[in-house]
Coordinates of C-alpha atoms in Angstrom, one line a residue:
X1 CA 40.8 139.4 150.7
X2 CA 43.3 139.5 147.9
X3 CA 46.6 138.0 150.1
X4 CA 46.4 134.9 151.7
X5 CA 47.7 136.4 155.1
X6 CA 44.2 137.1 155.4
X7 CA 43.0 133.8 156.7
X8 CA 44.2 132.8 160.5
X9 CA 47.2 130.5 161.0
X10 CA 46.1 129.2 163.9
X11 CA 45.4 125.3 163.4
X12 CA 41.6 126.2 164.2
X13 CA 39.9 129.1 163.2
X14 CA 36.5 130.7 162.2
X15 CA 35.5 132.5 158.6
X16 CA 32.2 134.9 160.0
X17 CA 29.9 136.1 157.9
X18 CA 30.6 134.1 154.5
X19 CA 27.5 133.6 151.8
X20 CA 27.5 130.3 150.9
X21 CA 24.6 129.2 148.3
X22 CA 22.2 126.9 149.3
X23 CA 23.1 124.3 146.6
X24 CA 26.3 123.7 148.3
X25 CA 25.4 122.9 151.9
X26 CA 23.9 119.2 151.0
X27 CA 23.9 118.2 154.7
X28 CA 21.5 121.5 155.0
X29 CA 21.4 124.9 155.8
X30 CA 22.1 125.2 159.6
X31 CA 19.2 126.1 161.5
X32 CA 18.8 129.4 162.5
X33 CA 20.8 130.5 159.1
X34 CA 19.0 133.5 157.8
X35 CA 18.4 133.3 153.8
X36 CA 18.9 135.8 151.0
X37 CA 17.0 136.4 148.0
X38 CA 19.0 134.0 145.9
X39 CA 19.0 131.0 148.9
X40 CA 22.3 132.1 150.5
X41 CA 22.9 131.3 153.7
X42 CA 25.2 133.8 156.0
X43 CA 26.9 131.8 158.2
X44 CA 29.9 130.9 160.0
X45 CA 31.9 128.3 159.2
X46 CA 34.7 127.0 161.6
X47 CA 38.0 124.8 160.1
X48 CA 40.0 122.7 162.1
X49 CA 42.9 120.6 161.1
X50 CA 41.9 120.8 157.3
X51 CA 38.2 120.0 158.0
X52 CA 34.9 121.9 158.3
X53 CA 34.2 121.0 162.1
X54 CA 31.2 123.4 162.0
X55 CA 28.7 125.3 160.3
X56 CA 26.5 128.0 162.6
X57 CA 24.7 131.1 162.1
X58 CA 26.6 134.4 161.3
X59 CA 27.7 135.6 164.3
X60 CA 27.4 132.4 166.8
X61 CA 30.6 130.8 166.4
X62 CA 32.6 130.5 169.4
X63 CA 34.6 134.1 169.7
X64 CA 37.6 132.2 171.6
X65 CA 38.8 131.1 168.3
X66 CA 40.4 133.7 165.3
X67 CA 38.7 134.6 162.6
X68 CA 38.2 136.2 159.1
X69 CA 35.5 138.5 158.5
X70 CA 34.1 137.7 154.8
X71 CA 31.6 140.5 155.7
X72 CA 29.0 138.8 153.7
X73 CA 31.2 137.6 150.6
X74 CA 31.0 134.1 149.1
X75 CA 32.5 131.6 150.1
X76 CA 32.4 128.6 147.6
X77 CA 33.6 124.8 147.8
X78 CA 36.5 123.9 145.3
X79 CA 34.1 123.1 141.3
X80 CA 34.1 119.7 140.0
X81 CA 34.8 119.4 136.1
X82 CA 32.8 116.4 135.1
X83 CA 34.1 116.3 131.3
X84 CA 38.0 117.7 130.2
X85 CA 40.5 116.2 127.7
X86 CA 44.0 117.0 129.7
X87 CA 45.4 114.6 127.0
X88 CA 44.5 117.2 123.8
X89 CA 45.0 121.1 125.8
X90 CA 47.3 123.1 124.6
X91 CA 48.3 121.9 120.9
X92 CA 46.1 124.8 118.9
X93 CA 49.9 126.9 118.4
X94 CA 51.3 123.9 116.6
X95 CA 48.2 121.9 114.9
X96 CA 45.4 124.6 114.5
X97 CA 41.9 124.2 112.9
X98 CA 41.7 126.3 110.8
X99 CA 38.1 126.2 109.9
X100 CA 37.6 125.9 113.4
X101 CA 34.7 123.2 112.8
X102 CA 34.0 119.3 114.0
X103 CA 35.6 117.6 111.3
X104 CA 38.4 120.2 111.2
X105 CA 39.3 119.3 114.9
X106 CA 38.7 115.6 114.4
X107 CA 42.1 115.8 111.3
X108 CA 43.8 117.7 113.0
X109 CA 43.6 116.0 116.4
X110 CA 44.7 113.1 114.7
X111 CA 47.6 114.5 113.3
X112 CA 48.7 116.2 116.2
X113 CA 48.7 112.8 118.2
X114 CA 50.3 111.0 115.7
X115 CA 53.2 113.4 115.3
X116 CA 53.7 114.8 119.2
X117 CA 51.9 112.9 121.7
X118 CA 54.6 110.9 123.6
X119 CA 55.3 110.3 127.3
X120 CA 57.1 113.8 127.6
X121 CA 54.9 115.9 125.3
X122 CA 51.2 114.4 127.3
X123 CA 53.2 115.1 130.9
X124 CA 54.3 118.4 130.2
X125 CA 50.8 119.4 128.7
X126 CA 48.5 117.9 131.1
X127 CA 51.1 118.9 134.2
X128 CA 50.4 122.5 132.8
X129 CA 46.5 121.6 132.4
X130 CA 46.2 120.7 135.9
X131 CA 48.8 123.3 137.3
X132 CA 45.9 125.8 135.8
X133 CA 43.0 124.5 137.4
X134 CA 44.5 123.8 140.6
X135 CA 45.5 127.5 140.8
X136 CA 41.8 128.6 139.8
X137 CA 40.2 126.2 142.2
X138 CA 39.1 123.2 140.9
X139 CA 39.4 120.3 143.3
X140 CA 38.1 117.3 141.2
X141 CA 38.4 116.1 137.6
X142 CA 37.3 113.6 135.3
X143 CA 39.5 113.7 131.5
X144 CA 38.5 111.6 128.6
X145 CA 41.7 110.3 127.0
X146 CA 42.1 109.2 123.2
X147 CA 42.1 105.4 123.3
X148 CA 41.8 105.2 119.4
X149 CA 44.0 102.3 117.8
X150 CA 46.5 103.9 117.3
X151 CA 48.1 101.5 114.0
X152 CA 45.4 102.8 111.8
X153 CA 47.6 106.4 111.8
X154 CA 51.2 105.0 111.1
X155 CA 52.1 106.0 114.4
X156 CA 55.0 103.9 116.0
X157 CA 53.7 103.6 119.3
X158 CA 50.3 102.2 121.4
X159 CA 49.2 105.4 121.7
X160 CA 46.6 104.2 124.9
X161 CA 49.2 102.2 126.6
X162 CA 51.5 105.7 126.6
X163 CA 48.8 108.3 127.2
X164 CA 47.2 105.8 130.6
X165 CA 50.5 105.4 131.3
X166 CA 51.1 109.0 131.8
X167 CA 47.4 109.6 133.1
X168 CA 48.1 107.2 136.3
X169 CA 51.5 108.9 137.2
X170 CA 49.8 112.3 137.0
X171 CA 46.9 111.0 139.1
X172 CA 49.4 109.6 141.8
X173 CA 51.5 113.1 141.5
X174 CA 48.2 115.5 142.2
X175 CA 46.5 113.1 144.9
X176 CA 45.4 115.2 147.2
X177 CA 45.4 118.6 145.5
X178 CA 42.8 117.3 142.5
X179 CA 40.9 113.7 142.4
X180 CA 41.6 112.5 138.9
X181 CA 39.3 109.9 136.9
X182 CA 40.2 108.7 133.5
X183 CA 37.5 107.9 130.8
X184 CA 38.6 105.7 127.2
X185 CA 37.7 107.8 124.4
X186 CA 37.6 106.2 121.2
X187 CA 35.0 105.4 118.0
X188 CA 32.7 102.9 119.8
X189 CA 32.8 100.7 116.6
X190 CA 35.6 99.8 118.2
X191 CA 34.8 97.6 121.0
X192 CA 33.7 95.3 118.1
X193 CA 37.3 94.4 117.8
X194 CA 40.1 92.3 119.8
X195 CA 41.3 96.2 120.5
X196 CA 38.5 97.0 121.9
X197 CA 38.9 94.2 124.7
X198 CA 42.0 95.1 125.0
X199 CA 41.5 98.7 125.7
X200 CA 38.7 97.6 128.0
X201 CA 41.5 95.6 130.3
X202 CA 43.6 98.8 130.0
X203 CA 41.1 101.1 131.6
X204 CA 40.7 98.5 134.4
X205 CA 43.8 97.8 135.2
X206 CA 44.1 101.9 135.3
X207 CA 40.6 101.9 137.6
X208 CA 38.9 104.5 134.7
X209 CA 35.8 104.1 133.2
X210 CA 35.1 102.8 129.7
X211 CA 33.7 105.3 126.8
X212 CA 33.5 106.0 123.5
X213 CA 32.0 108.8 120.9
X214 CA 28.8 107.2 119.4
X215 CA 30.2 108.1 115.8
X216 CA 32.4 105.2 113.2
X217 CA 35.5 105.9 112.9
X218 CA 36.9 108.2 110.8
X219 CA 33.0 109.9 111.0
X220 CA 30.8 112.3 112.3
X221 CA 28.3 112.3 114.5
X222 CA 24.7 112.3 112.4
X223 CA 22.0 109.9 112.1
X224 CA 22.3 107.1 114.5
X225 CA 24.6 104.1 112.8
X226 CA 23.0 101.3 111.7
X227 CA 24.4 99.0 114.1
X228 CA 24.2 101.1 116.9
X229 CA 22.3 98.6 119.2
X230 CA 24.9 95.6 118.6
X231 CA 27.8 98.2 119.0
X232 CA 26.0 99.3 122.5
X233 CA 25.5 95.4 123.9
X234 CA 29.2 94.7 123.1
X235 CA 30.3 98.1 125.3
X236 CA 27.9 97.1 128.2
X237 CA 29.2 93.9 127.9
X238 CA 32.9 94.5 128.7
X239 CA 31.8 97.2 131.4
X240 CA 29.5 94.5 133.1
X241 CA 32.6 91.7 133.0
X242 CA 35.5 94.4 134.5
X243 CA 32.4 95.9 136.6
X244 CA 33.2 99.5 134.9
X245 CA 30.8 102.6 134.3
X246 CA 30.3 103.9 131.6
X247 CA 31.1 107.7 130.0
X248 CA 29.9 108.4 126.2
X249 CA 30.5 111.3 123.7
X250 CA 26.9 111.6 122.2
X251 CA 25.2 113.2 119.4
X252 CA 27.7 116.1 119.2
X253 CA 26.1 117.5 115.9
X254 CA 23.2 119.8 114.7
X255 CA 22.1 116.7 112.6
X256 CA 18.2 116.5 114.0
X257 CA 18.6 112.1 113.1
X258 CA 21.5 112.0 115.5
X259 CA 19.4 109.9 118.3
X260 CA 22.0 107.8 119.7
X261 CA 21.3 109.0 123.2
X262 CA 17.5 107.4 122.8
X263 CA 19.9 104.4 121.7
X264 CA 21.8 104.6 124.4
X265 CA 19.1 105.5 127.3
X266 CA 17.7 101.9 126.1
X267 CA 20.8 100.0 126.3
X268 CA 21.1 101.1 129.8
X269 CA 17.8 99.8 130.7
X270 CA 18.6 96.7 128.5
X271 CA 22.0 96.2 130.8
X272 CA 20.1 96.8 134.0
X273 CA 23.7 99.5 134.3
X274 CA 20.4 102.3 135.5
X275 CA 22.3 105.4 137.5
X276 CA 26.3 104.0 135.7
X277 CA 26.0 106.1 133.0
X278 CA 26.9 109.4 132.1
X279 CA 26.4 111.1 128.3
X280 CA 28.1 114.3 127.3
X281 CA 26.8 117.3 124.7
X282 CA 24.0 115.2 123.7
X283 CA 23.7 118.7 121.0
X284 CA 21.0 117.3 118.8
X285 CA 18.7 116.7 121.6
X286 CA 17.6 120.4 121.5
X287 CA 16.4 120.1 117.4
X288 CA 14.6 117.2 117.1
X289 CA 10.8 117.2 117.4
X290 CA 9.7 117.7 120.7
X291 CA 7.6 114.6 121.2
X292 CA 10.8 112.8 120.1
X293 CA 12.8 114.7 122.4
X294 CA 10.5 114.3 125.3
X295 CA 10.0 110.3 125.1
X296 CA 14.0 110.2 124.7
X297 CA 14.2 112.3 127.9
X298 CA 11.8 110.1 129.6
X299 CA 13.8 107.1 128.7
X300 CA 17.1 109.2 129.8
X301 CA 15.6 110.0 133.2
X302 CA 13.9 105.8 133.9
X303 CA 17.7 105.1 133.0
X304 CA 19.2 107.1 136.1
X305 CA 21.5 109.0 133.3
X306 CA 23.5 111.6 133.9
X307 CA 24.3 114.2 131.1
X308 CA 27.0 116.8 130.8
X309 CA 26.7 119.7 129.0
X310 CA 29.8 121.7 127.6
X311 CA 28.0 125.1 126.8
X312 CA 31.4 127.0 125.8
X313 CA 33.2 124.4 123.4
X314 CA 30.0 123.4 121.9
X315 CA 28.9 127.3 121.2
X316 CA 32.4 127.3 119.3
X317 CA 31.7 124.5 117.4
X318 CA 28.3 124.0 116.3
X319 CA 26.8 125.4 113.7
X320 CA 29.7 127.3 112.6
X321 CA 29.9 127.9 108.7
X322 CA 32.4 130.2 107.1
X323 CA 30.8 133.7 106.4
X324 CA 27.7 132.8 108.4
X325 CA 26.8 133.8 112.0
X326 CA 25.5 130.7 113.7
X327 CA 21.8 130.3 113.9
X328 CA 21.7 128.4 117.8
X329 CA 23.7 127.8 120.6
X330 CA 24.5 124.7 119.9
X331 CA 23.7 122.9 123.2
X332 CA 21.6 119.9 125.1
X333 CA 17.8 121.7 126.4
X334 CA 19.3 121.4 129.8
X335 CA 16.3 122.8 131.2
X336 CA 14.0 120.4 129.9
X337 CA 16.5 117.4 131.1
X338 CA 16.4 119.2 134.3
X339 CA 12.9 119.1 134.9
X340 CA 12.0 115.8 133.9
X341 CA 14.9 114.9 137.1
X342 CA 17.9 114.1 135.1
X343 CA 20.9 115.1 136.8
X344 CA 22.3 117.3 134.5
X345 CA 26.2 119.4 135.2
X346 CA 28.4 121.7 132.9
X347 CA 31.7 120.9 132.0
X348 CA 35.2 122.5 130.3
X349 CA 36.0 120.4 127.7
X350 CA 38.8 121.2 125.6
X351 CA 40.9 123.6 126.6
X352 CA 42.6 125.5 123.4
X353 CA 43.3 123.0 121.3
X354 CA 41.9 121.8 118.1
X355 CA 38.0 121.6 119.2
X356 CA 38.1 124.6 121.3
X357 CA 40.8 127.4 120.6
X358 CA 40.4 128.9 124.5
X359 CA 40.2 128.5 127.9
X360 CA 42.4 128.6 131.0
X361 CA 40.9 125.4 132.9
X362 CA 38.8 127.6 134.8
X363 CA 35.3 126.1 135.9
X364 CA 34.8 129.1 137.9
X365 CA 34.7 131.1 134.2
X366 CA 33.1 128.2 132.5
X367 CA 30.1 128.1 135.4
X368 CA 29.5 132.1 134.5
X369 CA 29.5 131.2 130.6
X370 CA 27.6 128.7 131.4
X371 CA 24.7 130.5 133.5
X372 CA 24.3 133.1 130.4
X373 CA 24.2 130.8 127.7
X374 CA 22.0 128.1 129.2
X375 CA 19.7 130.9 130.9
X376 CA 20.2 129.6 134.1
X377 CA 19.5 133.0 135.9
X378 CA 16.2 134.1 137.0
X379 CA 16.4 132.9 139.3
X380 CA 20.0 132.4 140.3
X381 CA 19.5 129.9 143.2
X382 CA 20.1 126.2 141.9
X383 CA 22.9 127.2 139.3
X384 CA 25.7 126.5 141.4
X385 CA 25.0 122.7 141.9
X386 CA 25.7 122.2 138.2
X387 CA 29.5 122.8 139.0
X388 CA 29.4 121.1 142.4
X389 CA 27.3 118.8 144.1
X390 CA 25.9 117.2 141.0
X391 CA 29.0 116.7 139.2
X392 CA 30.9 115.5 142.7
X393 CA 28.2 113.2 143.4
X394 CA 28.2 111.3 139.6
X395 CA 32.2 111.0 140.3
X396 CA 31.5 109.2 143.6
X397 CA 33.2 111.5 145.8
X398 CA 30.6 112.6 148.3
X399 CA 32.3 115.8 149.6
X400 CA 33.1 117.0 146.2
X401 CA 31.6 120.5 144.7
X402 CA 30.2 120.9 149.0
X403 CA 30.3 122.6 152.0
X404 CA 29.2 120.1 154.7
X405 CA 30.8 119.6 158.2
X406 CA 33.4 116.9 158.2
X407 CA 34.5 117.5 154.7
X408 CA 37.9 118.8 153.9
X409 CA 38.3 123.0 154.1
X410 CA 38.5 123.1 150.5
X411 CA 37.1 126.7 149.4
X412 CA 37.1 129.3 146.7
X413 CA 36.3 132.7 148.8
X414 CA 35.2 135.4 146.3
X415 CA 35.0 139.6 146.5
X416 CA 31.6 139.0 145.5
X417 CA 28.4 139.6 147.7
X418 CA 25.7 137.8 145.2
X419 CA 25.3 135.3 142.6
X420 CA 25.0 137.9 140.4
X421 CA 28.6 139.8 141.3
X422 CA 29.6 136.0 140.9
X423 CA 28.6 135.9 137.6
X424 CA 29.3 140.0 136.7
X425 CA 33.1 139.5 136.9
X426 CA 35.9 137.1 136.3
X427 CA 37.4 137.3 139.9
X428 CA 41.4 136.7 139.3
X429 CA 41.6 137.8 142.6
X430 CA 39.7 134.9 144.5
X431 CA 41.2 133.1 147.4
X432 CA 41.6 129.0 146.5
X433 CA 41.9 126.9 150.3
X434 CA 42.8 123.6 150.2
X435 CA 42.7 121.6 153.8
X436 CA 42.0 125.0 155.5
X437 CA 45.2 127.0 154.1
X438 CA 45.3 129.6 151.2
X439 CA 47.4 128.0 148.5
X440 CA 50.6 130.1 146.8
X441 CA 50.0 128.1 143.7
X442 CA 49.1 130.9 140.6
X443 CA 48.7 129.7 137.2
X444 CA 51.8 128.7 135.2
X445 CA 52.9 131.1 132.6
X446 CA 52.9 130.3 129.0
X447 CA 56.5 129.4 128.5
X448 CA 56.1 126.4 130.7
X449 CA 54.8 124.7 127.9
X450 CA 58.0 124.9 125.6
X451 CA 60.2 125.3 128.6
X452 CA 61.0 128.9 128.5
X453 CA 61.7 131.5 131.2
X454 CA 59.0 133.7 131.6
X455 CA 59.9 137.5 131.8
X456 CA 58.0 138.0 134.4

């Protein structure tokens, strides 16, 4: 299974015997489909043209047709990664944090944009960002890009109008090997100024969504700021008038007052924008008291809100004090959220830069992080949506993160039997299809960053 000689070339073929998990076939297991333990289906599945035309029982597609055996392997849609920041990746070599804390990745963020981040520098590092998780298999992205104004840093340029710039010609150049969306990312204080109308025509006119980080700028994230509700109203406002959802940074802090999510849950409610709006790390959540957290979960779930978690980058991150081993893990009680029937999907995030030092722009490796540090194991079974289906379907694309007939062929096929050997091993050797054929890409070697040869 390692080359990709070993799928058919014919324009129609047949993969027999694949395990695909039951959270990925939304249109339903096929009838007939016999079950494991961990609700994967063994089935056929035939591709024609690009497309999935069919999805039968092992062993009762038509034998006319040439096929692959998967003899029982996975077979996986192409992950969805809900949250990323293209725009930051790759900058830790030349601007580290070397605290490797919040407000250490906040300075030296901002220096790092004020000093490097023109046209050439974003291309070259988000080319390389999405080179990596094309190679690894991820078919859909949505990247929050700093929108900050950018004259409060002495920089020379509008850093917004350069960075969206560059965003839409990277979305046009990848169209239809990953589905870019765009999310404004700056202080939501903000959108209190003529900027702030300003950056909410930019992100129209660039078809993103607006978004913020529910912290002053210049701040933290702690207790909820004093204006919060006014600062909310004016946000809603502009997405109501450009008919834009809506795509917050939220309570990223161990800081048990941070509540801006309850703050936010009732502006949505307030806006009548139910099921538009999407929170990320939402950390504090899992400290407060839980009748506070419960009622703010209630009003999360009445709001239709979906919430990202970033399990990796926020287990780096929070709680870290020099000298100390950090007492929690630093995430939102996705379980909880879960149950109460808020959609809930993990994410990347940074992608070794200031606010996270690693990472490859692998959801595949960030889905098995994520399974052991959120405990979603025991039972395996539903994990897999949180990468696909869930995430796909708060994007708007309806055959992202699936395996449903009349969707594209777009598949990661793994040498692994269970969701357990999924999660056991990293997998470099998995097979990434796009429209039915085995792509040559591999991921690009370091030196493309500065423009060196590799050695090898």
């Amino acid at each position: 299974m390692s080359e990709p000689s070993f799928l058919p070339e014919a324009r129609a073929y047949r993969l027999r015997n694949a395990r695909v998990p039951g959270a990925f076939l939304t249109g339903g297991v096929p009838a007939g489909a016999i079950l494991d333990g961990d609700a994967c289906a063994l089935i056929d599945i035939v591709v024609a043209d690009g497309v999935i035309a069919g999805l039968l029982p092992a062993g009762s597609s038509p034998d006319t047709l040439p096929a692959a055996d998967l003899a029982g392997r996975q077979a996986w849609p192409r992950l969805v990664d809900a949250h990323t920041h293209l725009d930051k990746g790759h900058t830790v070599a030349r601007t580290p944090n070397p605290d490797g804390d919040f407000p250490g990745a906040r300075d030296a963020t901002t220096a790092d944009r004020t000093r490097h981040w023109d046209a050439e520098d974003l291309r070259r590092r988000m080319a390389y960002g999405l080179a990596c998780a094309f190679a690894h298999g991820t078919g859909a992205i949505r990247t929050h890009l700093d929108s900050q104004d950018s004259a409060g840093e002495g920089a020379l340029r509008d850093q917004a109008a350069t960075t969206w710039a560059v965003f839409r010609e990277m979305r046009a150049a990848w169209a239809g090997r990953i589905a870019l969306q765009g999310v404004g990312l700056t202080p939501i204080d903000a959108y209190a100024t003529a900027y702030g109308r300003r950056l909410a025509d930019l992100i129209a006119e660039s078809d993103g969504l607006i978004g913020g980080v529910t912290r002053p700028t210049g701040g933290l994230h702690g207790g909820a700021l004093a204006e919060i509700d006014a600062l909310l109203d004016r946000l809603f406002g502009l997405a109501r008038e450009r008919n834009l959802d809506v795509d917050l940074h939220v309570d990223e802090t161990g800081d048990p007052a941070a509540a801006s999510l309850d703050a936010v849950a009732r502006a949505t409610l307030r806006h009548g924008y139910e099921g538009r709006v999407t929170c990320g790390h939402c950390c504090s959540l899992a400290l407060q008291p839980d009748a506070q957290a419960s009622g703010t979960i209630a009003r999360v779930a009445e709001a239709g809100i979906r919430i990202v978690t970033l399990p990796t980058v926020n287990m780096y991150l929070q709680d870290r004090q020099r000298g100390r081993t950090p007492r929690w893990r630093g995430v939102a009680p996705v379980q909880e959220l879960m149950a109460a029937g808020v959609p809930v999907m993990v994410a990347g995030d940074n992608c070794r830069d200031a606010f996270y030092a690693y990472g490859d722009h692998d959801m595949l490796d960030t889905f098995r992080a994520s399974v052991r540090i959120l405990h979603l194991d025991h039972p395996l079974a539903g994990a897999p949506a949180l990468a696909g289906p869930v995430p796909g379907a708060m994007m708007g694309l309806p055959h992202a993160g699936t395996i449903r007939e009349g969707a594209p062929a777009d598949l990661i096929l793994l040498p692994a039997r269970s969701l357990n050997e999924v999660v056991a091993r990293p997998h470099a050797d998995r097979i990434v299809v796009v429209a039915g054929r085995a792509i040559a890409a591999r991921r690009p070697a370091y030196e493309a960053l500065s423009g060196e040869a590799a050695p090898w």
